[in-house]
Coordinates of C-alpha atoms in Angstrom, one line a residue:
M629 CA 0.3 -0.5 0.0
D630 CA 1.1 3.2 -0.7
S631 CA 0.1 6.5 1.9
C632 CA 0.5 10.4 0.3
Y633 CA 0.2 13.0 3.0
K634 CA 0.3 16.8 3.8
I635 CA 1.1 18.1 7.3
S636 CA -0.4 21.2 8.7
N637 CA 0.8 23.0 11.5
P638 CA -1.7 23.3 14.5
K639 CA -3.5 25.6 15.9
Q640 CA -1.1 28.3 17.7
D641 CA -4.5 28.7 20.3
E642 CA -5.1 26.1 21.4
S643 CA -2.8 25.2 24.6
S644 CA -3.8 21.6 25.4
G645 CA -3.8 18.3 24.5
S646 CA -5.8 15.4 24.6
G647 CA -5.3 14.9 28.3
P648 CA -4.0 15.8 31.5
G649 CA -0.6 14.1 30.5
S650 CA -0.7 16.1 27.2
S651 CA 0.2 19.0 26.0
L652 CA 0.1 20.8 22.6
S653 CA 1.7 23.7 22.9
R654 CA 5.1 24.4 22.2
P655 CA 7.5 27.2 21.5
P656 CA 9.9 26.6 17.9
S657 CA 12.7 26.1 20.2
A658 CA 11.2 23.8 22.9
C659 CA 10.1 21.3 19.8
S660 CA 13.0 21.4 17.7
S661 CA 15.2 20.9 21.0
V662 CA 13.0 18.0 22.5
L663 CA 12.6 15.8 18.3
S664 CA 16.1 15.4 19.2
L665 CA 16.0 13.3 21.9
L666 CA 12.8 11.1 20.4
K667 CA 13.0 8.4 18.3
G668 CA 11.6 8.6 14.3
N669 CA 12.8 10.3 11.5
P670 CA 9.6 13.0 10.4
E671 CA 10.8 12.9 6.5
L672 CA 9.1 9.5 6.8
P673 CA 5.2 8.7 6.4
P674 CA 3.3 8.5 10.2
F675 CA 1.0 5.8 9.3
S676 CA 1.7 2.2 8.1
V677 CA 0.0 -0.1 7.4
E678 CA 0.5 -3.9 7.9
P679 CA 0.1 -6.3 6.3
R680 CA 2.0 -4.0 2.9
I681 CA 1.8 -6.5 0.2
G682 CA -0.1 -10.0 -0.6
T683 CA -2.3 -12.1 -2.3
I684 CA -6.5 -12.3 -1.0
N685 CA -7.3 -15.8 -2.4
P686 CA -10.8 -14.9 -3.6
G687 CA -14.2 -15.4 -1.3
A688 CA -11.1 -14.7 1.8
T689 CA -11.3 -11.7 3.4
Q690 CA -8.4 -9.6 4.4
N691 CA -7.9 -7.6 8.1
F692 CA -5.2 -4.7 7.6
S693 CA -3.6 -2.8 10.9
V694 CA -3.1 0.8 10.6
C695 CA -0.2 2.4 12.5
F696 CA 0.3 6.4 13.5
S697 CA 3.5 7.3 14.2
P698 CA 4.1 10.7 14.4
V699 CA 7.9 12.6 15.5
E700 CA 6.4 16.3 15.1
V701 CA 4.0 18.3 16.4
A702 CA 1.0 19.1 13.4
Q703 CA -2.0 17.9 12.0
F704 CA -1.1 14.8 9.1
Q705 CA -3.8 13.7 6.9
G706 CA -3.6 11.7 3.7
R707 CA -5.0 9.2 1.9
L708 CA -4.0 4.9 1.9
L709 CA -4.1 3.9 -1.9
C710 CA -4.6 0.2 -2.7
S711 CA -3.0 -1.6 -6.0
I712 CA -4.8 -4.8 -7.3
P713 CA -3.1 -5.9 -10.6
N714 CA -6.0 -7.5 -11.7
L715 CA -8.8 -5.4 -10.9
Q716 CA -11.3 -6.2 -13.4
N717 CA -12.0 -2.4 -16.5
G718 CA -14.2 -0.1 -14.4
D719 CA -13.3 -1.3 -11.1
Q720 CA -12.2 1.0 -8.5
A721 CA -8.9 0.7 -7.2
P722 CA -9.8 0.2 -2.0
C723 CA -8.5 4.4 -0.6
I724 CA -9.3 5.3 3.4
T725 CA -8.2 8.2 4.2
V726 CA -6.9 8.8 7.1
S727 CA -5.3 11.2 10.1
G728 CA -4.2 11.4 13.2
Q729 CA -2.7 14.4 15.2
G730 CA 0.8 14.7 16.3
L731 CA 0.7 15.7 20.2
L732 CA 4.3 16.5 22.9
P733 CA 3.2 15.5 26.2
N734 CA 4.7 16.4 29.7
V735 CA 6.4 13.7 30.2
H736 CA 8.1 11.3 27.2
F737 CA 9.5 7.6 29.0
D738 CA 12.6 6.3 26.5
L739 CA 11.9 2.6 26.7
E740 CA 11.6 0.1 24.1
D741 CA 8.0 -1.0 23.0
S742 CA 6.9 -4.0 25.2
D743 CA 3.4 -6.1 25.1
Y744 CA 4.2 -7.3 28.1
I745 CA 0.1 -5.6 29.6
R746 CA -1.8 -7.0 26.7
S747 CA -0.3 -10.3 26.2
N748 CA 0.4 -11.7 30.0
R749 CA -2.3 -10.1 32.1
P750 CA -0.7 -8.5 34.9
K751 CA -1.6 -8.4 38.9
F752 CA -2.9 -5.0 38.3
S753 CA -4.1 -4.9 35.0
W754 CA -7.5 -3.8 35.7
L755 CA -5.1 -0.2 36.7
L756 CA -3.3 -0.1 33.6
D757 CA -3.7 1.1 30.1
P758 CA -1.6 -1.0 27.9
S759 CA 0.5 2.3 26.7
T760 CA 1.9 2.5 30.3
P761 CA 5.3 2.2 30.0
V762 CA 7.2 -1.2 31.4
L763 CA 10.6 -1.7 32.6
E764 CA 11.7 -5.3 32.2
F765 CA 14.3 -7.6 33.5
K766 CA 15.8 -10.5 32.2
A767 CA 17.6 -11.5 35.1
I768 CA 20.8 -14.1 35.4
G769 CA 21.6 -15.2 39.0
F770 CA 20.0 -14.9 42.2
S771 CA 20.7 -12.8 45.4
A772 CA 23.4 -10.2 43.4
P773 CA 21.4 -7.2 41.9
T774 CA 20.6 -6.1 37.5
R775 CA 20.6 -3.1 37.0
R776 CA 19.3 -1.0 34.2
S777 CA 18.9 2.6 33.0
F778 CA 16.1 4.8 30.9
N779 CA 16.0 8.7 29.6
V780 CA 13.4 10.4 31.5
V781 CA 12.5 13.5 28.8
N782 CA 10.9 17.0 29.9
P783 CA 9.3 18.5 26.8
T784 CA 7.5 21.1 28.1
R785 CA 8.3 25.2 28.4
K786 CA 9.6 24.4 32.3
A787 CA 12.0 22.4 34.6
Y788 CA 9.8 20.6 36.8
D789 CA 10.9 18.0 39.8
F790 CA 10.3 15.3 39.7
K791 CA 10.1 11.7 42.5
W792 CA 9.4 8.4 41.8
R793 CA 7.3 6.1 44.4
C794 CA 6.7 2.1 45.3
E795 CA 3.5 1.2 44.7
D796 CA 3.3 -1.5 47.0
T797 CA 1.7 -2.4 49.4
A798 CA 5.0 -5.5 50.1
A799 CA 8.4 -4.9 50.3
S800 CA 9.4 -4.4 46.2
P801 CA 12.4 -6.6 44.8
F802 CA 12.7 -3.2 42.9
H803 CA 14.8 -0.5 43.9
C804 CA 15.1 2.9 41.9
L805 CA 18.3 4.2 41.9
T806 CA 17.9 7.5 40.7
S807 CA 14.1 8.5 42.8
F808 CA 14.7 12.2 42.8
G809 CA 15.7 14.8 40.7
T810 CA 14.5 18.3 38.8
I811 CA 14.5 17.5 34.5
P812 CA 15.1 20.6 32.6
S813 CA 13.2 21.8 29.6
G814 CA 13.8 20.0 26.8
K815 CA 16.1 18.2 28.0
K816 CA 16.6 14.3 29.6
V817 CA 18.0 12.8 32.2
E818 CA 18.6 8.8 32.8
M819 CA 17.2 6.7 35.4
C820 CA 18.4 3.8 36.9
F821 CA 16.4 1.1 38.3
E822 CA 17.9 -2.8 40.3
F823 CA 16.7 -5.8 40.6
V824 CA 17.4 -8.3 43.1
A825 CA 15.7 -11.9 42.6
E826 CA 14.8 -14.3 44.1
H827 CA 13.5 -16.9 43.0
Q828 CA 12.6 -17.8 39.2
E829 CA 8.2 -16.4 39.2
T830 CA 7.8 -13.1 37.3
V831 CA 7.5 -10.4 39.5
E832 CA 5.7 -7.2 39.1
S833 CA 5.8 -4.1 41.1
L834 CA 3.7 -0.8 40.8
W835 CA 5.4 2.6 40.5
S836 CA 4.5 6.1 39.7
F837 CA 5.9 9.3 38.3
L838 CA 5.1 12.3 40.5
I839 CA 4.9 15.9 39.1
E840 CA 4.1 17.7 42.1
N841 CA 4.2 21.5 40.9
L842 CA 1.5 20.2 37.8
S843 CA 0.4 17.1 39.9
L844 CA 0.7 15.1 37.1
S845 CA 1.4 10.9 38.6
F846 CA 2.2 8.2 35.8
P847 CA 1.9 4.9 36.2
F848 CA 5.0 2.8 36.0
L849 CA 5.1 -0.3 35.9
C850 CA 8.2 -2.8 36.7
V851 CA 8.8 -6.7 35.4
G852 CA 11.5 -9.2 36.6
T853 CA 12.2 -13.0 35.6
A854 CA 15.4 -14.3 35.8
R855 CA 17.1 -17.8 35.6
E856 CA 19.7 -20.8 37.1
P857 CA 23.6 -19.6 34.9
C858 CA 24.5 -21.7 32.4
V859 CA 27.5 -22.9 34.3
Y860 CA 28.1 -26.7 35.5
L861 CA 30.8 -29.0 35.3
D862 CA 31.6 -31.0 32.2
R863 CA 30.9 -34.7 34.4
P864 CA 28.7 -35.1 38.0
H865 CA 31.2 -37.9 39.1
L866 CA 34.4 -38.7 39.6
D867 CA 36.1 -42.2 39.6
F868 CA 39.9 -43.1 41.1
G869 CA 38.9 -47.0 41.1
E870 CA 41.2 -49.1 42.7
L871 CA 44.2 -47.7 45.0
V872 CA 46.9 -48.8 46.8
V873 CA 47.4 -47.0 49.6
G874 CA 50.1 -44.0 50.3
H875 CA 50.3 -44.0 46.0
K876 CA 49.0 -40.0 44.8
V877 CA 46.6 -39.6 42.5
E878 CA 45.4 -37.0 39.9
Q879 CA 42.3 -36.3 37.5
T880 CA 41.0 -33.3 36.1
V881 CA 37.4 -31.7 35.8
D882 CA 36.7 -28.4 34.1
L883 CA 34.4 -26.2 35.5
V884 CA 32.0 -24.5 32.1
N885 CA 30.5 -20.7 32.0
A886 CA 28.7 -20.5 28.5
E887 CA 27.3 -17.1 29.8
E888 CA 28.2 -14.1 27.8
E889 CA 29.7 -13.3 31.0
P890 CA 32.7 -14.4 34.0
F891 CA 31.1 -16.1 37.3
Q892 CA 32.9 -16.9 40.9
F893 CA 33.4 -19.9 42.1
S894 CA 34.5 -21.2 45.4
V895 CA 34.5 -24.9 47.2
V896 CA 33.1 -25.8 51.1
Q897 CA 35.8 -26.6 52.3
L898 CA 33.6 -29.5 54.3
S899 CA 33.2 -30.7 51.3
L900 CA 36.9 -32.0 50.8
L901 CA 36.4 -34.4 53.8
S902 CA 35.1 -38.0 53.0
E903 CA 31.6 -39.4 54.5
D904 CA 33.7 -40.9 57.4
Q905 CA 35.5 -37.5 58.2
Q906 CA 38.6 -40.0 57.5
S907 CA 40.1 -39.3 54.3
S908 CA 39.6 -35.7 52.9
L909 CA 40.4 -35.0 48.7
T910 CA 42.9 -31.7 47.1
L911 CA 41.4 -29.5 44.6
K912 CA 42.9 -26.4 43.2
P913 CA 41.5 -23.8 42.3
M914 CA 40.1 -23.9 45.2
N915 CA 38.4 -20.9 44.3
G916 CA 38.1 -17.8 41.6
T917 CA 36.7 -17.0 38.4
V918 CA 36.2 -18.9 35.3
M919 CA 35.3 -16.4 32.4
S920 CA 32.6 -15.9 30.1
K921 CA 32.5 -18.6 27.3
N922 CA 35.3 -21.1 29.0
R923 CA 35.9 -23.4 30.8
L924 CA 38.7 -24.0 33.8
P925 CA 40.5 -27.1 34.6
L926 CA 40.2 -28.4 38.4
L927 CA 43.0 -30.6 39.5
V928 CA 41.4 -33.0 42.3
S929 CA 44.1 -35.3 44.0
F930 CA 43.7 -38.1 46.5
T931 CA 46.1 -40.0 48.7
P932 CA 44.7 -42.6 50.0
S933 CA 45.8 -43.2 53.9
L934 CA 43.5 -46.1 55.4
E935 CA 42.1 -49.4 53.3
R936 CA 38.4 -49.0 52.6
Y937 CA 36.1 -47.8 50.2
V938 CA 35.7 -43.7 50.2
H939 CA 33.3 -41.2 48.9
F940 CA 33.4 -37.8 48.8
R941 CA 30.2 -35.0 47.4
L942 CA 32.6 -31.8 47.3
N943 CA 30.5 -29.0 46.7
L944 CA 31.4 -25.8 44.3
K945 CA 29.4 -22.2 44.7
V946 CA 29.2 -20.8 41.9
K947 CA 28.0 -16.9 42.8
R948 CA 24.2 -15.8 42.0
K949 CA 22.8 -20.3 41.3
L950 CA 20.4 -21.3 43.6
E951 CA 22.3 -24.3 44.9
P952 CA 25.8 -25.5 44.8
L953 CA 26.9 -27.9 41.8
L954 CA 27.3 -30.9 43.3
L955 CA 31.2 -33.9 42.6
N956 CA 30.9 -37.2 43.6
V957 CA 34.3 -38.4 44.1
K958 CA 34.7 -42.2 44.9
A959 CA 37.3 -44.4 46.0
D960 CA 38.1 -48.3 46.8
C961 CA 41.5 -48.2 48.5
F962 CA 43.6 -51.0 49.7
N963 CA 47.1 -52.2 51.4
M964 CA 49.2 -53.7 49.1
S965 CA 51.1 -56.2 51.9
V966 CA 54.6 -58.2 50.4
V967 CA 56.9 -60.2 52.9
V968 CA 60.5 -61.0 51.7
Q969 CA 61.7 -64.1 53.6
I970 CA 65.4 -66.2 53.7
Q971 CA 65.4 -69.3 54.1
E972 CA 68.5 -70.2 56.1
H973 CA 71.2 -73.2 55.9
D974 CA 68.8 -75.3 58.6
E975 CA 65.2 -74.6 55.7
S976 CA 63.9 -72.1 57.9
L977 CA 62.8 -69.1 56.9
R978 CA 63.7 -65.0 58.5
E979 CA 61.9 -62.1 57.5
I980 CA 63.6 -59.5 56.5
L981 CA 62.4 -56.1 59.0
P982 CA 62.1 -53.0 57.6
N983 CA 63.8 -50.3 58.6
H984 CA 66.5 -52.4 59.9
E985 CA 69.7 -53.7 59.2
N986 CA 69.5 -57.6 58.0
T987 CA 73.0 -59.3 57.4
L988 CA 73.2 -62.4 55.2
D989 CA 75.8 -64.7 55.6
F990 CA 77.3 -67.2 52.4
G991 CA 79.2 -68.7 54.5
K992 CA 82.5 -69.6 53.3
V993 CA 82.4 -69.5 48.5
I994 CA 85.4 -70.9 46.8
T995 CA 86.7 -68.5 44.3
P996 CA 87.8 -70.1 40.7

């Protein structure tokens, strides 16, 4: 579909928009400075149609969506013309007239579009308009803050003071780091929120952005989700097999980080002891950082001291994971007894003791 449009400036004597949060009349200098902060290309038509091209089968119906996205303060009018190459002679192509008015609000939240309110039916849906700004957090890990920043623009002719207020009745996992301040006319100020996840369920928090000297309040929804970091051991168990008491063995296990950011880890000291508390493992390194998209070799060493079966449950804590990583280690240890004996002249056997001086008497020997 093709769209042709024209722009006419709004009447200069109009001083208010279509609601308490809108303002139509702005001096040219204020409008130009504010528009430079807002997204969009004023050279493009403000009307768009979806789908733009396609095929309609005989007897079928096609629904079209018309979107109006102005980036200028103006009155827009135009026609949407539909091109159908195989129309019968004398038939007119569909054409509709469209119009709309571009206004500047009292406040602009420079956030990406979100369909959360439309598609998820939040618990505050009865309070919220579908156009309510939504700040979404997607945290990787738990019990650590995840931060997001965005800009708030003041399109009005005067500076105003702002304040953020949480409307939750219970403690909120969201915290505003820029809870109050001033936004000059035609300028933007960066806002910063942080979210600390404690579980994997989706969390919502309702906030208000207050402009007290204008007696205005705007709802604002924070939404947070979290997942476990993809950090793991390349094998869940380690079997040393049969070991001779006193002989040291070593094997390597890799700690793998599949995320785009590094993660810190540490080994629980008590987990280096066996279940019967009689044997111990050695692991190097005991703590450190595994870098993003990388793996870190961990050297597991064991020197058995007793003749028995041993089992270890090695716990490795990774920051921001709910549960530690578990490595099961087992070994079957045995003692090999060796006895050296000498047969005496009387055919009796005498044992040679370790760490003792032993004499071996060959008697008289004939030299060649």
